[in-house]
Coordinates of C-alpha atoms in Angstrom, one line a residue:
Chain A
E1 CA 3.0 16.8 -11.4
A2 CA 0.8 17.0 -8.3
G3 CA 0.5 13.8 -6.3
V4 CA -2.5 12.2 -4.7
A5 CA -4.2 14.6 -2.3
Q6 CA -6.1 13.6 0.7
S7 CA -8.0 15.4 3.4
P8 CA -8.3 15.7 6.3
R9 CA -4.9 14.5 7.5
Y10 CA -6.1 13.7 10.9
K11 CA -9.6 13.1 12.4
I12 CA -10.7 12.2 15.9
I13 CA -14.4 11.2 16.5
E14 CA -16.5 9.4 19.0
K15 CA -17.8 6.0 18.3
R16 CA -21.1 5.9 16.5
Q17 CA -20.3 9.3 14.8
S18 CA -20.0 9.7 11.0
V19 CA -16.8 10.7 9.1
A20 CA -15.9 11.3 5.5
F21 CA -12.5 11.3 3.8
W22 CA -11.7 12.9 0.5
C23 CA -9.2 11.9 -2.2
N24 CA -8.1 13.7 -5.4
P25 CA -6.1 11.3 -7.6
I26 CA -3.3 12.3 -10.0
S27 CA -4.8 13.8 -13.1
G28 CA -5.5 11.3 -15.8
H29 CA -5.4 8.3 -13.5
A30 CA -8.3 6.1 -14.2
T31 CA -8.0 3.7 -11.3
L32 CA -8.5 4.8 -7.7
Y33 CA -8.0 2.7 -4.6
W34 CA -8.9 3.1 -0.9
Y35 CA -6.9 1.1 1.6
Q36 CA -7.2 0.7 5.3
Q37 CA -4.0 0.4 7.3
I38 CA -4.3 -0.6 10.9
L39 CA -1.4 0.1 13.1
G40 CA 1.3 -2.6 12.7
Q41 CA -0.3 -4.1 9.6
G42 CA 0.0 -3.7 5.9
P43 CA -2.6 -1.8 3.9
K44 CA -5.7 -3.7 3.0
L45 CA -7.8 -2.9 0.0
L46 CA -11.3 -1.6 0.8
I47 CA -12.5 -0.6 -2.7
Q48 CA -11.2 -0.1 -6.2
F49 CA -12.7 2.1 -8.8
Q50 CA -12.0 2.1 -12.6
N51 CA -13.2 5.5 -13.7
N52 CA -16.5 5.9 -11.8
G53 CA -17.3 2.2 -11.7
V54 CA -16.5 -0.2 -8.8
V55 CA -14.1 -3.0 -9.7
D56 CA -13.7 -4.6 -6.3
D57 CA -15.4 -3.9 -3.0
S58 CA -15.2 -7.4 -1.6
Q59 CA -13.5 -6.3 1.6
L60 CA -15.6 -3.1 2.2
P61 CA -17.8 -3.5 5.3
K62 CA -20.9 -2.3 3.5
D63 CA -23.1 -2.0 6.5
R64 CA -21.1 1.0 7.6
F65 CA -18.7 2.0 4.9
S66 CA -19.6 3.6 1.6
A67 CA -17.6 5.2 -1.2
E68 CA -18.3 7.0 -4.4
R69 CA -16.3 8.4 -7.3
L70 CA -18.5 10.8 -9.1
K71 CA -17.4 11.8 -12.6
G72 CA -14.5 9.4 -12.3
V73 CA -12.2 11.9 -10.6
D74 CA -12.4 12.7 -6.9
S75 CA -13.6 10.1 -4.4
T76 CA -15.2 10.2 -0.9
L77 CA -15.0 7.3 1.6
K78 CA -17.6 7.5 4.4
I79 CA -18.0 5.6 7.7
Q80 CA -21.4 5.7 9.4
P81 CA -21.5 4.8 12.3
A82 CA -17.9 4.5 13.3
K83 CA -16.6 1.7 15.6
L84 CA -13.5 1.6 17.7
E85 CA -11.9 -0.9 15.4
D86 CA -12.1 1.6 12.5
S87 CA -9.2 3.5 14.0
A88 CA -6.6 3.3 11.2
V89 CA -4.9 5.2 8.5
Y90 CA -7.0 5.4 5.3
L91 CA -4.8 5.6 2.2
C92 CA -5.9 6.6 -1.2
A93 CA -3.9 5.6 -4.3
S94 CA -4.3 6.0 -8.0
S95 CA -2.8 4.5 -11.1
L96 CA -3.0 4.6 -14.9
N97 CA -3.6 0.9 -15.3
R98 CA -3.4 0.8 -19.0
G99 CA -1.7 -1.9 -21.0
P100 CA -0.7 -5.4 -20.2
T101 CA 1.6 -4.8 -17.2
Y102 CA 1.0 -3.6 -13.7
N103 CA 1.2 0.2 -13.4
E104 CA 2.6 1.8 -10.3
Q105 CA 0.2 2.9 -7.6
F106 CA 0.8 6.3 -6.3
F107 CA -0.2 6.9 -2.7
G108 CA -1.5 9.9 -0.9
P109 CA -0.3 10.8 2.6
G110 CA -3.3 9.2 4.2
T111 CA -5.9 10.2 6.8
R112 CA -5.3 9.0 10.4
L113 CA -8.6 8.3 12.0
T114 CA -8.9 7.8 15.8
V115 CA -12.3 6.6 17.1
L116 CA -12.8 7.2 20.9
Chain B
A1 CA -5.4 -17.0 -3.4
Q2 CA -2.3 -14.9 -3.4
S3 CA -0.5 -13.9 -0.2
V4 CA 2.7 -12.4 1.1
T5 CA 4.7 -13.2 4.2
Q6 CA 7.4 -10.9 5.5
L7 CA 9.8 -12.6 7.9
G8 CA 10.7 -10.4 10.8
S9 CA 8.6 -7.5 11.8
H10 CA 11.6 -5.5 13.0
V11 CA 15.2 -5.5 11.6
S12 CA 18.0 -3.5 13.1
V13 CA 21.3 -2.9 11.3
S14 CA 24.3 -0.6 11.8
E15 CA 25.0 2.2 9.4
G16 CA 27.0 0.9 6.5
A17 CA 25.9 -2.8 7.0
L18 CA 24.1 -5.0 4.6
V19 CA 20.3 -4.6 4.6
L20 CA 18.3 -7.8 4.0
L21 CA 14.5 -7.8 4.3
R22 CA 12.8 -11.1 3.6
C23 CA 9.6 -11.7 1.6
N24 CA 8.0 -14.9 0.5
Y25 CA 4.9 -15.1 -1.7
S26 CA 2.2 -17.5 -2.6
S27 CA 0.7 -17.4 -6.0
S28 CA -0.9 -19.8 -8.4
V29 CA 0.0 -17.7 -11.4
P30 CA 3.2 -15.9 -12.3
P31 CA 3.3 -13.1 -9.8
Y32 CA 3.9 -9.4 -10.0
L33 CA 5.9 -8.4 -6.9
F34 CA 6.6 -5.0 -5.4
W35 CA 8.5 -3.4 -2.5
Y36 CA 7.2 -0.2 -1.1
V37 CA 8.7 2.1 1.6
Q38 CA 6.7 4.2 4.1
Y39 CA 8.3 7.0 6.0
P40 CA 6.5 8.3 9.2
N41 CA 3.3 10.1 8.5
Q42 CA 3.7 9.6 4.7
G43 CA 2.1 7.4 2.1
L44 CA 3.8 4.5 0.4
Q45 CA 6.4 5.0 -2.2
L46 CA 7.4 2.4 -4.8
L47 CA 11.0 1.1 -4.4
L48 CA 11.0 -1.5 -7.2
K49 CA 8.8 -4.0 -9.0
Y50 CA 9.1 -7.4 -10.7
T51 CA 7.0 -8.0 -13.7
S52 CA 8.6 -11.2 -15.2
A53 CA 11.4 -9.5 -17.0
A54 CA 14.9 -9.7 -15.3
T55 CA 14.9 -11.7 -12.0
L56 CA 17.3 -9.1 -10.4
V57 CA 15.4 -5.9 -10.1
K58 CA 17.1 -2.6 -9.2
G59 CA 15.2 0.1 -7.5
I60 CA 15.6 3.6 -6.1
N61 CA 18.0 4.6 -3.3
G62 CA 20.4 1.7 -4.0
F63 CA 17.9 -1.1 -3.2
E64 CA 17.5 -4.3 -5.3
A65 CA 15.5 -7.5 -5.0
E66 CA 15.9 -10.9 -6.6
F67 CA 13.0 -13.0 -7.7
K68 CA 13.6 -16.7 -7.0
K69 CA 10.8 -18.9 -8.2
S70 CA 12.1 -22.1 -6.7
E71 CA 12.1 -20.4 -3.2
T72 CA 9.0 -18.3 -3.8
S73 CA 11.0 -15.4 -2.5
F74 CA 11.6 -11.7 -3.3
H75 CA 14.0 -10.5 -0.7
L76 CA 15.1 -6.8 -0.6
T77 CA 18.7 -5.9 -0.2
K78 CA 21.0 -2.9 0.0
P79 CA 24.8 -3.3 0.3
S80 CA 25.3 -0.4 2.8
A81 CA 22.6 1.0 5.1
H82 CA 22.2 4.7 5.5
M83 CA 20.4 6.5 8.4
S84 CA 17.8 7.8 6.0
D85 CA 16.8 4.2 5.1
A86 CA 15.0 3.9 8.5
A87 CA 11.4 3.3 7.6
E88 CA 8.6 0.7 7.2
Y89 CA 9.0 -1.6 4.2
F90 CA 6.2 -3.5 2.6
C91 CA 6.3 -6.4 0.1
A92 CA 3.2 -6.8 -2.1
V93 CA 2.0 -9.2 -4.7
G94 CA -0.3 -8.3 -7.6
S95 CA -3.6 -10.1 -7.5
G96 CA -5.9 -10.9 -10.4
S97 CA -5.3 -9.9 -13.9
S98 CA -2.6 -7.4 -14.7
N99 CA -5.1 -4.7 -15.6
T100 CA -6.9 -4.7 -12.2
G101 CA -3.8 -3.6 -10.3
K102 CA -5.0 -5.0 -7.0
L103 CA -2.2 -5.4 -4.5
I104 CA -2.0 -7.7 -1.4
F105 CA 0.5 -6.4 1.1
G106 CA 2.6 -8.2 3.7
Q107 CA 2.6 -7.1 7.4
G108 CA 5.6 -4.9 6.9
T109 CA 9.1 -4.8 8.3
T110 CA 10.4 -1.9 10.3
L111 CA 14.0 -1.1 9.5
Q112 CA 16.1 0.5 12.2
V113 CA 19.5 1.9 11.3
K114 CA 21.9 2.4 14.2
P115 CA 24.8 5.0 14.0

């Protein structure tokens, strides 16, 4: 079974530029998550999708960050314009999330963003 | 609100020694608790999870954790450290209803294993 795919793996941009990250979850996983992991910290949830609907985007800086999950499969996270403090690893995860108990979240390798 | 505190950002042990990584949680409802491991330049991998069944949870690679409600703790242990255990470890608590799956992570603990 293929895991969660993310691209690109690394990205370096200047501040005020735009950048987009792509995620392909595990086939059949209804729930998709984007996390931001700043160096030395744990991952922080940015946005959660259930199929193609947003479940939680309370910690997404909506003035510069946007995300979509068209057709309930792939997802794109965009930053426009980027700031220095956006330098982090952006992790995508997916899970089945069916039934009464927590389902395991499967993580992709992440995209390391450096903003200069 | 739920939260997780990992005590000690860096733990160093000798190969073959006991590994103990500490995690305390705060939750107003019975929690779901998890330990994840992250190797350099990789995503997170689930080690084990507590979902209100047995309080002693066994995971992969010889790790286990014990849920102690009275101490609000979920410490991760391994009897004998191996060089390959060197990585970043994250404790997480499930937030919200079980079906949302949202996780809140601790700050992480870097485990160093010395030969």
